[in-house]
Structures are given as structure tokens and as C-alpha cells.
Amino acid sequence: MASILRIIAQRLALGIVTLFVVSIVIFAAVNLLPGDFAQLILGQGATPEAVEAIRQDLGLDQPPITRYFQWLAGAVQGDLGNSFAQANFASFAGTDVGTGQGSVAAQIAPRFENTMFLAGVTAVIAVPISITLGVLAALYRNSAFDRTANILTLSSISSPEFFLAYILILFLAVLNPILPSLSNIYDGMELSDRFIKTLLPALTLTLVVTAHMMRMTRAAIINLLASPYIEMARLKGISPMRVIVKHALPNALAPIINVIALNLAYLITGVVVVEVVFVYPGIGQLFVDSVKIRDIPVVQACCLIFAAAYILLNLTADILSIISNPRLRHPK
Amino acid sequence: MAEQLLKVRGLKIEGRSDETWNQIVNGVDFELKKGEVIGLIGESGAGKSTVGLAAMGFTRDGCRISAGEVEFDGINLVNASAKVKRELLGKRIAYVAQSAAASFNPAHRLIDQHTEAPVQHGVMSKAESEADGMELYRKLRLPDPENIGFRYPHQVSGGQLQRAMTAMAMSTRPDLIIFDEPTTALDVTTQIEVLASIREIVEEFDTAAIYITHDLAVVAQMADKIKVLLKGDEVEEADTRTMLSDPKEDYTKSLWAVRSFQRPQKPYVQTGQTPVVSVSNVTAAYGKVPVLHDVSFDIHAGRTVAVVGESGSGKSTTARCITGLLPPKQGHIEFDGEALPLDYRKRNKMQLRQAQMIYQMADTALNPRKTIGELIGRPVQFYMGLTGKEKRKRVDSLLEEIELEPSVYYNRLPSELSGGQKQRIGIARALAAEPKFIICDEVTSALDQLVAEGILKLLAKLQDELGLSYMFITHDLATVKSIADEVVVMKDGRVVEQGPKDDMFKPPHHPYTDLLLSSVPEMDPDWLTNLLKERGVDNIGDAAVGKM
């Protein structure tokens, strides 16, 4: 057990180092974006003085290295800075620092919560379905069921997300009005209400992520079916279903967990299109909007959250894979 | 006469390769009474395991039973439904696999795997089966029988796993058990314990058994009757004593006569001669785990030093130290009287060239994507600097040296060669560097006896022609007898005894050497019984000796 704790500590430390490196990359990349906020907000007729004033106000006149360390110092303390877009420029008298609406945290928090809710609902639907389908496909490998499942999941992953979304809207909202096609969720909604409004985007995303997880489950299990202990289980007269679930699946967990983690990370970071189609107020939309208006603090914060999500999920996957290996769980 | 439990008649099995079905078992018949043990014997590819599995109505993927009957207690298993077979398998017919380490599921505790069949077949409750499992573990003399079942397979040694697997096969008290080479992967000293346990428990529960092995001496201890198979054909069948004393067929006689190859003892090395390789006081460790303690021995020009010992005794680690793959913590290694850098990265090309290695698994030691010409040509170019026509000439002459026709084999891939041929390529690759010294790491243990003998003869011939020195790592004392000049016996990372071969095989021995030597099964069917008596009731148990 001590060795597992040590491995976890090591991975965690490595994750923090990775995050630090990523923060440099993010900062550099965001600063390479053409144009700047002051220019954009004041339009073409802006006087150079006005532009300069806003730049000064926001600290954009400082050299990049200084800005990076200011940002990093703030981020480490949990202060992600203030959104440019929410700042009050009317008086040029400085922003209402760190309070209320203006802070990046206040902008991102509700959006991030929504994104996590959508990802959570999708995961709860998609992961069990994928694993069950994968197990069944492995059990009835090369049968009609296996082929159909493969073709369907592959076509759904190959189709553009907006297309899948419109198909679902067509069948579940327009032709059979079961679910609402707009996911305009807001604070203080009933949970059940919120769940129903989230269902269509969640189903769309399920169609997108199922194929990977199902195919990996199937492949990982089939990969083990030639092993001597599977033959042994068969020779003990164990039913085919039990052979797969009890004997193959526990040994196939590591690759499956890793693919699940990658897909969950995708659900947090890559669902802009689906959010747009269903008007779902998630972090992806906020991110794209912020890029459009060069709201640099929000863009950086979003990138950092995305990176952290990837790192954290992969870390969790690593740890779970290690724990799924009895050799590490029960050393000699 | 007791009724026949199993009748196999005209059994033919086909295997699929390249989209066509080829017959691999060409009609085998045998019958088995309750409590009777039949030994199936033959070389690899003889179809022993295939026949053994077919006796359970089971074929591996890519095989099918094409004709014949397997009748178990009146049920024909060949055309029985999967459900009927599942009812029998694990309940009335059980299987013990060759490698228990691979055949236990790594994800579950031993006892959970033990109780699975009884619970699934509704023979016993989980609690009953657990208690029974502990009783079986005790009968099979596993250490700490109450708790060993709660361990995972990787926490238990190979010999113990093999016994746990026998216990698992016994869990439902089946009428028939198929033992598929259950002791082949074990050391000789462990093999004896497992053999004794199996024999005892099979007799106690009056279980019929099919015992599959390539080792005649083992089958002589276990079986009531023996059937010899060759490439899917029956050669002959007779009861054990008749078969041993009076084999009818030439093939059987050749099997019996194998291992006749033996080199005479060379004159002792004169003192004062500089050895080719000298290992002095070598101590080595993997990380913090010490593996070698103060190992010293010399290898002289044109001599073969056999390093023997059980698995884990440090034989291969010694080889890794000599080659510099594992730099020793202490001690030094000399080559022709000159100290070698301990780390291979610090050795120059000349020093690297002088010591070559041949591996146990020729399969994995040869890059499957390179042709034979490329495999041998690479060291020719790297060490000798030959290219183009000269290189080709050298590779051809090396192929001739190992008795393979160059024009036939030059462009082949390893997968197109048999096991023995692959091992010959491994030898040629080592020779390509024109070394003085070759380490042979268990080079014959993956091969059939007749093929292994060919390899040993080739190595001996090359030694005479080229004056090579060999370090011959093996756990097989018969191989030692046939090829070694000097013997080094290792145990737990220490050298326990060393000296010229003739002295080693004559008493008095170090007690460990004695244990090793006496554990090598002999052809005499009473050998195991006598040996167990000799070693005394203490470590085998009263019941065992009484029964046997």
C-alpha cells in the first residue's frame, strides 16, 4: 500500500510540474493572438490616447514576463484576475478590483458548474452503455450483434457533432416532442428540470464518446481470450458470460480506464459545438466568446482549467489502473 | 473388470492454417477405466495436448474434431451441446495445465478460483468448498493450508501453484483429470514434490487420469499404461512396465535411447594456465535485492563449464555480470588475464566481440522481421567490417558451419524455421563475431530431446574445430552429463560446489548436489516410490508412502 501512495504522490508532483509548463505555453500562445482588447473594444475610430489609456489601465503596457508572473502569482493564490469585458471603462478610473461581477472566477464558476453537470450526466449514461456494449460485443464477437454495434458506434463518431445534434432534435424534440430542444438552464432551477433540459446535449455527446470506449472494451477483452487462464475457466465449465465478466474484464481494466479518462476529458474541454447547438451555457461557449473579444484573463483561465482537467483525469486513470493490478495492490 | 470410463475411438483432429484444414491427429484410440492413469507421450507437435483436450470434448480455436468418438460415461462429447459439456467440465472432468502461473487468473485469490467450479456447478456451497479446499491444500502439503488460498497467484511459488491447481481440479472430485505437462516448468527438486502429491491424491480419490508429458522418466512414475504418439499418429500402447522393458517400435526405442550422447571427460586443466574467463568474488544485486554472493570460477580454453542450479539460483545473473549487462557490486572479471570493465558500455569492440551469447528462447531472440541473411550479416559487418560479397561469403560459410544449406535459408524469415533451426541461427549469429567464449543460456531446454541432442552435438563439433570455450547454463543434469567438462553448482546466488564433471557425478557430493542428482527422474517405474522411502516419511507424509 505504501508503494501505491508513493506512486500517487509522484504522479501528483509530476502533474503540478506539467501544469506549470502548460501555463507558460498558454500564456505565450494567448499573447501571440493578433490584435488586442483595447483596439477591439474602441473600434477603428479610437484615438491612440484612448487606446493607450485602456492598455495602461489593464496592465497591457507591461512587458510579457512581468505580466506572466503577476498572472501566475495570482493564479497560485486562486485569483485568476479580472475579466476585461466586465471592467468599467466609462471613467477610465480603474476597475473595481477583485469584487463581484468583474472577477474571472465569478464569470467562469457558474459556466464550469454547468459543464461539469453536462459531462457528469453524459458520463453516467455513456460509460455503462459503452462497457456493456463492449462486453456483449466481445461475448458475441463476429456475430451480427457485434457488427451492428460496431457500425452504429463508428458512424456516430464519424458524423459531425452538430449533425447528430440536429438528428436527435428532429426525432426527440420536433417529430416526437419528448425533450426540449433548448437547454437554457439557469441558477435555482429544479434538479429534475435541469436534468431533462440537459438530456438532449448529453445524448448527443453519448453518441460521440461511446465508440471509443466500447471498442476499447471489446478489444481489451478479446485480447485476453487466448490466455491460458481464460481457457482454464472454460475448461471448468464456466458460462461464457461469466468467463468474460469475471475472468477477462478485471484483467482488461487498465486500457479501458484510460480511454474512459480521455473521453471524460473531452467532455469537459471539447463540447463547444454541442453547447452552441443547444444554447447550453457551458464553459466552451464562454471560452470561444472570450477569444473573440480578446478577453485574455478569461481565455487563460479557461485554458488552465482545461489543462488541469486533462491532467487530473489522466492522473486518476493512472492511479486506477495501478490499483486494478493485483500485483501492485498485493505485493509479495 | 471395472467399466470403461472414457472411450476414445478413431479420434481425428484438424487444425486450420492458411485457410485450409490439415489433419493433425490421425486417428487415436484408447480406453480408460475408473481410477486408471494413462500416459500420453511424444515430442512437441505429436498432438498430445490436442488429444488431451479433445478427451474433454474441447478444441482450441482453429482446431476441430473431424472424426471419431469421445465417449465419457456413455455421453459422446464430440457431438454433445455446449451446455451438456459445460455440465461435465469442471465437475466430472477437470484439467491441470502446464503453466499454473499462467493458468490461474491473476485478478482473483486462489481460493476464489478453487471454489468457482463447485459453486457454479452446485456441488458445494462456497463455505463448504473453502473448507474442502484447505483440506486439499493440506493433503497436497502446501505450506500454511489455512491461509495460502487467500493469496493471489503472483504471491505463491510455481511449485505451490501447480499443487494448488491440482487441488482446484480435485475440488469437485471429478472422475477424470487431464494433466497437461504439469511439472515441465518446474525444477527437478520441486517436480518430485508435485509428482508425489499428484500420485497420492489421484490414488486416494480413485480418479482416472490422462497424464501428458514428453518426459519418459516422469510418465514411468505416474502411469499404469503408456501411449506413444508421433506427429498425430499412434506409435504403440502398452502397460508401463512392458513399455519400458520391451518397446516394440523403432521410434519408441529411439526415444528410450536418446541422451546417449556423451563426451568423454577431457584431461584436467594444468595449474598455471591462464583461463579465458575468470570470475572472481563477484557480488551483484538487482537494486537493493542481492542475487550473487562471492561467485568465483574459471573457464579455460576449449572447455565447457556447466553452471547448474534451480531457477533463481543466480545462473543467468552470473551471465549478465560476465557480459557487463549487470555490473557487479564487487569482484572482477578477467578475460585472457586482463581485467574487463564491469559495465559493457565501457568495453571496446574487441572486448565485446570476444564474448557472445546464445539464448534460451530462439523465438524471441531473433528479430522476426529480418531474414536469416540479415540476422547473421549484421554482426559480420559490425564486428568484422565485411560488406557486400565478402559479407555474403562469410554468412554462407557460417550457415554451412551450422549445417543449414545457405541457398535455401539465406532469404528466409525466422518464422519459416523450426525451433531447432532457429537455435542454430542463434549459434551462427554468435559465431559471426568470431568469439573465443560463448555463453549458452539454457539453449536446449525449449527443444525436444532429439533436436536438443543435435544442438549439443553441433556445439561440441564447433568447440573441437574452433577451440571455443562455453559457459553452459542449464538446470538439466542430463545435458550436463553429455557436454560439460567442469561443473559449477549454484544455489541462492552462491557456488556450492565446483569441479571436473567426473568428480561431480561420483560421491561424495555436497548435500545440495546430492539432492539435485537424486531428484532427476529415472526410467525405473519404482524410482519415485523408492526415493520417497529413502528420503524418509518426514518430508513426504505417512499416507503418501503407505499408499504408494
Coordinates of N, CA and C in Angstrom, one line a residue, chain A residues 163-287:
Chain A
F163 N -24.5 17.6 -36.6 CA -25.4 16.8 -37.4 C -26.2 15.8 -36.5
L164 N -25.4 15.2 -35.6 CA -26.0 14.2 -34.6 C -27.0 15.0 -33.8
A165 N -26.6 16.2 -33.4 CA -27.5 17.0 -32.5 C -28.8 17.3 -33.3
Y166 N -28.7 17.7 -34.5 CA -29.9 18.0 -35.2 C -30.8 16.8 -35.5
I167 N -30.2 15.7 -35.7 CA -30.9 14.4 -35.9 C -31.7 14.2 -34.6
L168 N -31.0 14.3 -33.5 CA -31.7 14.0 -32.2 C -32.8 15.0 -32.0
I169 N -32.6 16.3 -32.3 CA -33.6 17.3 -32.1 C -34.8 16.9 -33.0
L170 N -34.5 16.5 -34.2 CA -35.6 16.2 -35.2 C -36.4 15.1 -34.6
F171 N -35.8 14.0 -34.1 CA -36.6 12.9 -33.7 C -37.2 13.0 -32.2
L172 N -36.4 13.7 -31.4 CA -36.9 13.7 -30.0 C -37.5 15.0 -29.5
A173 N -37.4 16.0 -30.4 CA -38.0 17.3 -30.0 C -39.0 17.8 -31.0
V174 N -38.8 17.5 -32.3 CA -39.7 18.0 -33.3 C -40.8 17.0 -33.6
L175 N -40.4 15.9 -34.1 CA -41.4 14.9 -34.5 C -42.1 14.3 -33.3
N176 N -41.3 13.9 -32.3 CA -41.9 13.4 -31.0 C -41.5 14.4 -29.9
P177 N -42.3 15.3 -29.6 CA -41.8 16.3 -28.6 C -41.7 15.7 -27.2
I178 N -40.6 15.0 -27.0 CA -40.4 14.4 -25.7 C -39.5 15.3 -24.9
L179 N -38.5 15.8 -25.5 CA -37.5 16.6 -24.8 C -37.4 18.0 -25.4
P180 N -37.0 18.9 -24.5 CA -36.9 20.3 -25.0 C -35.6 20.4 -25.9
S181 N -35.7 21.2 -26.9 CA -34.5 21.3 -27.8 C -33.6 22.4 -27.4
L182 N -34.1 23.3 -26.5 CA -33.2 24.3 -25.9 C -32.8 24.0 -24.5
S183 N -31.5 24.1 -24.2 CA -31.1 23.8 -22.9 C -30.7 25.0 -22.1
N184 N -31.7 25.9 -22.1 CA -31.4 27.2 -21.4 C -31.5 27.0 -19.9
I185 N -30.5 26.5 -19.3 CA -30.6 26.3 -17.9 C -30.1 27.5 -17.1
Y186 N -30.6 27.7 -15.9 CA -30.2 28.9 -15.1 C -30.1 28.5 -13.7
D187 N -29.6 29.4 -12.9 CA -29.5 29.2 -11.5 C -30.8 29.0 -10.8
G188 N -30.8 28.2 -9.8 CA -32.0 28.0 -9.0 C -33.1 27.1 -9.7
M189 N -32.7 26.4 -10.7 CA -33.7 25.5 -11.4 C -33.8 24.3 -10.5
E190 N -35.0 23.6 -10.7 CA -35.2 22.3 -10.0 C -34.2 21.3 -10.7
L191 N -33.7 20.4 -9.9 CA -32.7 19.5 -10.4 C -33.3 18.6 -11.5
S192 N -34.5 18.2 -11.3 CA -35.1 17.3 -12.3 C -35.3 18.1 -13.6
D193 N -35.7 19.3 -13.5 CA -35.9 20.2 -14.6 C -34.6 20.3 -15.4
R194 N -33.6 20.6 -14.6 CA -32.3 20.8 -15.2 C -31.8 19.6 -15.9
F195 N -32.1 18.4 -15.3 CA -31.7 17.2 -15.9 C -32.4 16.9 -17.2
I196 N -33.7 17.2 -17.3 CA -34.4 17.0 -18.5 C -33.9 17.9 -19.6
K197 N -33.6 19.2 -19.2 CA -33.1 20.1 -20.2 C -31.7 19.7 -20.7
T198 N -30.9 19.0 -19.9 CA -29.6 18.6 -20.3 C -29.5 17.4 -21.1
L199 N -30.7 16.7 -21.1 CA -30.7 15.3 -21.7 C -30.3 15.3 -23.1
L200 N -30.8 16.2 -23.9 CA -30.5 16.1 -25.4 C -29.0 16.3 -25.7
P201 N -28.4 17.4 -25.1 CA -27.0 17.5 -25.4 C -26.2 16.3 -24.8
A202 N -26.7 15.8 -23.7 CA -26.0 14.6 -23.1 C -26.1 13.4 -24.0
L203 N -27.2 13.2 -24.6 CA -27.4 12.1 -25.5 C -26.5 12.3 -26.8
T204 N -26.5 13.5 -27.3 CA -25.6 13.8 -28.4 C -24.2 13.4 -28.1
L205 N -23.7 13.9 -26.9 CA -22.3 13.6 -26.6 C -22.1 12.1 -26.3
T206 N -23.1 11.4 -25.8 CA -23.0 10.0 -25.6 C -22.7 9.3 -26.9
L207 N -23.5 9.7 -28.0 CA -23.2 9.1 -29.3 C -21.8 9.4 -29.7
V208 N -21.2 10.5 -29.3 CA -19.9 10.8 -29.8 C -18.8 10.0 -29.1
V209 N -19.0 9.8 -27.7 CA -17.9 9.2 -27.0 C -18.1 7.6 -26.9
T210 N -19.2 7.1 -27.2 CA -19.4 5.7 -26.9 C -18.5 4.8 -27.7
A211 N -18.2 5.2 -29.0 CA -17.5 4.3 -29.9 C -16.1 3.9 -29.3
H212 N -15.4 4.9 -28.9 CA -14.0 4.7 -28.4 C -14.1 3.7 -27.2
M213 N -14.9 4.0 -26.3 CA -14.9 3.2 -25.0 C -15.4 1.8 -25.3
M214 N -16.4 1.7 -26.2 CA -16.9 0.3 -26.4 C -15.9 -0.5 -27.2
R215 N -15.3 0.1 -28.2 CA -14.3 -0.6 -29.0 C -13.1 -1.0 -28.1
M216 N -12.7 -0.1 -27.2 CA -11.5 -0.5 -26.4 C -11.9 -1.6 -25.5
T217 N -13.1 -1.6 -24.9 CA -13.5 -2.6 -24.0 C -13.5 -4.0 -24.8
R218 N -14.1 -4.0 -25.9 CA -14.2 -5.2 -26.7 C -12.8 -5.7 -27.1
A219 N -11.9 -4.8 -27.5 CA -10.6 -5.2 -27.9 C -9.8 -5.7 -26.7
A220 N -9.9 -5.0 -25.6 CA -9.1 -5.4 -24.4 C -9.5 -6.8 -24.0
I221 N -10.8 -7.0 -24.0 CA -11.3 -8.3 -23.6 C -10.9 -9.4 -24.5
I222 N -11.1 -9.2 -25.8 CA -10.8 -10.2 -26.8 C -9.3 -10.5 -26.8
N223 N -8.5 -9.5 -26.5 CA -7.0 -9.7 -26.4 C -6.7 -10.7 -25.4
L224 N -7.5 -10.8 -24.4 CA -7.2 -11.8 -23.3 C -7.8 -13.1 -23.5
L225 N -8.7 -13.3 -24.5 CA -9.4 -14.5 -24.5 C -8.5 -15.7 -24.9
A226 N -7.3 -15.5 -25.5 CA -6.4 -16.6 -25.8 C -5.6 -16.9 -24.6
S227 N -5.7 -16.2 -23.5 CA -4.7 -16.5 -22.4 C -5.1 -17.8 -21.7
P228 N -4.1 -18.5 -21.1 CA -4.3 -19.8 -20.5 C -5.4 -19.7 -19.4
Y229 N -5.5 -18.6 -18.7 CA -6.4 -18.6 -17.6 C -7.9 -18.5 -18.0
I230 N -8.1 -18.0 -19.3 CA -9.4 -18.0 -19.8 C -9.8 -19.4 -20.3
E231 N -8.8 -20.1 -20.9 CA -9.0 -21.5 -21.3 C -9.3 -22.3 -20.1
M232 N -8.6 -22.1 -19.0 CA -8.8 -22.8 -17.8 C -10.3 -22.6 -17.3
A233 N -10.7 -21.3 -17.3 CA -12.1 -21.0 -16.9 C -13.1 -21.8 -17.7
R234 N -12.8 -21.8 -19.0 CA -13.8 -22.5 -19.9 C -13.8 -24.0 -19.6
L235 N -12.6 -24.5 -19.3 CA -12.4 -26.0 -19.0 C -13.0 -26.3 -17.6
K236 N -13.3 -25.3 -16.8 CA -14.0 -25.5 -15.6 C -15.5 -25.5 -15.8
G237 N -15.9 -25.3 -17.1 CA -17.4 -25.4 -17.4 C -18.1 -24.1 -17.0
I238 N -17.4 -23.0 -16.9 CA -18.0 -21.7 -16.6 C -18.7 -21.1 -17.8
S239 N -19.8 -20.5 -17.6 CA -20.6 -20.0 -18.7 C -19.9 -18.9 -19.4
P240 N -20.1 -18.7 -20.7 CA -19.3 -17.7 -21.5 C -19.4 -16.3 -20.9
M241 N -20.6 -15.9 -20.4 CA -20.8 -14.6 -19.9 C -19.9 -14.4 -18.6
R242 N -19.9 -15.4 -17.8 CA -19.2 -15.3 -16.5 C -17.7 -15.3 -16.9
V243 N -17.3 -16.1 -17.9 CA -15.9 -16.1 -18.3 C -15.4 -14.7 -18.6
I244 N -16.3 -14.0 -19.4 CA -15.9 -12.6 -19.8 C -15.9 -11.6 -18.6
V245 N -17.0 -11.7 -17.9 CA -17.2 -10.6 -16.8 C -16.3 -10.9 -15.6
K246 N -16.1 -12.2 -15.2 CA -15.4 -12.4 -14.0 C -13.9 -12.6 -14.3
H247 N -13.6 -13.2 -15.5 CA -12.2 -13.6 -15.7 C -11.4 -12.7 -16.7
A248 N -12.1 -12.2 -17.7 CA -11.4 -11.3 -18.6 C -11.5 -9.8 -18.2
L249 N -12.7 -9.4 -17.9 CA -12.8 -7.9 -17.6 C -11.9 -7.4 -16.5
P250 N -11.8 -8.1 -15.4 CA -10.9 -7.5 -14.3 C -9.4 -7.3 -14.8
N251 N -9.0 -8.1 -15.8 CA -7.7 -8.0 -16.2 C -7.5 -7.0 -17.4
A252 N -8.7 -6.6 -17.9 CA -8.7 -5.7 -19.1 C -8.9 -4.3 -18.7
L253 N -9.0 -4.0 -17.3 CA -9.5 -2.7 -16.9 C -8.5 -1.6 -17.3
A254 N -7.2 -1.8 -17.2 CA -6.3 -0.7 -17.3 C -6.5 0.1 -18.6
P255 N -6.5 -0.6 -19.8 CA -6.7 0.2 -21.0 C -8.1 0.8 -21.1
I256 N -9.1 0.1 -20.6 CA -10.5 0.7 -20.6 C -10.5 2.0 -19.8
I257 N -9.9 1.9 -18.6 CA -10.0 3.1 -17.7 C -9.3 4.3 -18.4
N258 N -8.2 4.0 -19.1 CA -7.5 5.1 -19.8 C -8.3 5.8 -20.9
V259 N -9.0 4.9 -21.6 CA -9.9 5.5 -22.7 C -11.0 6.3 -22.1
I260 N -11.6 5.8 -21.0 CA -12.7 6.5 -20.4 C -12.2 7.9 -19.9
A261 N -11.0 7.9 -19.3 CA -10.5 9.2 -18.8 C -10.3 10.2 -20.0
L262 N -9.8 9.7 -21.1 CA -9.6 10.6 -22.2 C -10.9 11.2 -22.7
N263 N -11.9 10.3 -22.7 CA -13.2 10.7 -23.2 C -13.9 11.7 -22.2
L264 N -13.7 11.5 -20.9 CA -14.3 12.4 -20.0 C -13.6 13.8 -20.1
A265 N -12.3 13.7 -20.3 CA -11.6 15.0 -20.5 C -12.1 15.7 -21.7
Y266 N -12.4 15.0 -22.8 CA -13.0 15.6 -23.9 C -14.4 16.2 -23.6
L267 N -15.2 15.5 -22.8 CA -16.5 16.1 -22.4 C -16.3 17.4 -21.7
I268 N -15.3 17.6 -21.0 CA -15.1 18.9 -20.2 C -14.6 20.0 -21.2
T269 N -13.7 19.6 -22.1 CA -13.0 20.6 -22.8 C -13.4 20.8 -24.3
G270 N -14.1 19.9 -24.8 CA -14.3 19.9 -26.3 C -15.7 20.0 -26.8
V271 N -16.6 20.5 -26.0 CA -18.0 20.3 -26.4 C -18.7 21.6 -26.9
V272 N -17.8 22.6 -27.4 CA -18.3 23.9 -27.8 C -19.5 23.7 -28.8
V273 N -19.3 22.9 -29.8 CA -20.3 22.8 -30.9 C -21.7 22.4 -30.3
V274 N -21.6 21.4 -29.5 CA -22.9 20.9 -28.9 C -23.5 22.0 -28.0
E275 N -22.7 22.7 -27.3 CA -23.2 23.8 -26.4 C -23.9 24.9 -27.3
V276 N -23.3 25.2 -28.4 CA -23.8 26.2 -29.3 C -25.2 25.7 -29.8
V277 N -25.2 24.5 -30.3 CA -26.5 24.0 -30.9 C -27.6 24.0 -29.9
F278 N -27.4 23.6 -28.7 CA -28.4 23.6 -27.7 C -28.5 24.8 -26.8
V279 N -27.7 25.8 -27.2 CA -27.6 27.0 -26.4 C -27.4 26.7 -24.9
Y280 N -26.5 25.8 -24.7 CA -26.2 25.4 -23.3 C -25.1 26.2 -22.7
P281 N -25.3 26.9 -21.6 CA -24.4 27.9 -21.1 C -23.2 27.2 -20.4
G282 N -22.4 26.6 -21.2 CA -21.2 25.9 -20.6 C -19.9 26.7 -20.8
I283 N -18.8 26.1 -20.3 CA -17.6 26.9 -20.3 C -17.0 27.0 -21.8
G284 N -17.4 26.1 -22.6 CA -16.9 26.1 -24.0 C -17.3 27.4 -24.7
Q285 N -18.6 27.7 -24.6 CA -19.1 28.9 -25.2 C -18.4 30.2 -24.7
L286 N -18.3 30.2 -23.4 CA -17.6 31.4 -22.7 C -16.2 31.5 -23.3
F287 N -15.5 30.4 -23.5 CA -14.2 30.4 -24.0 C -14.1 31.0 -25.4

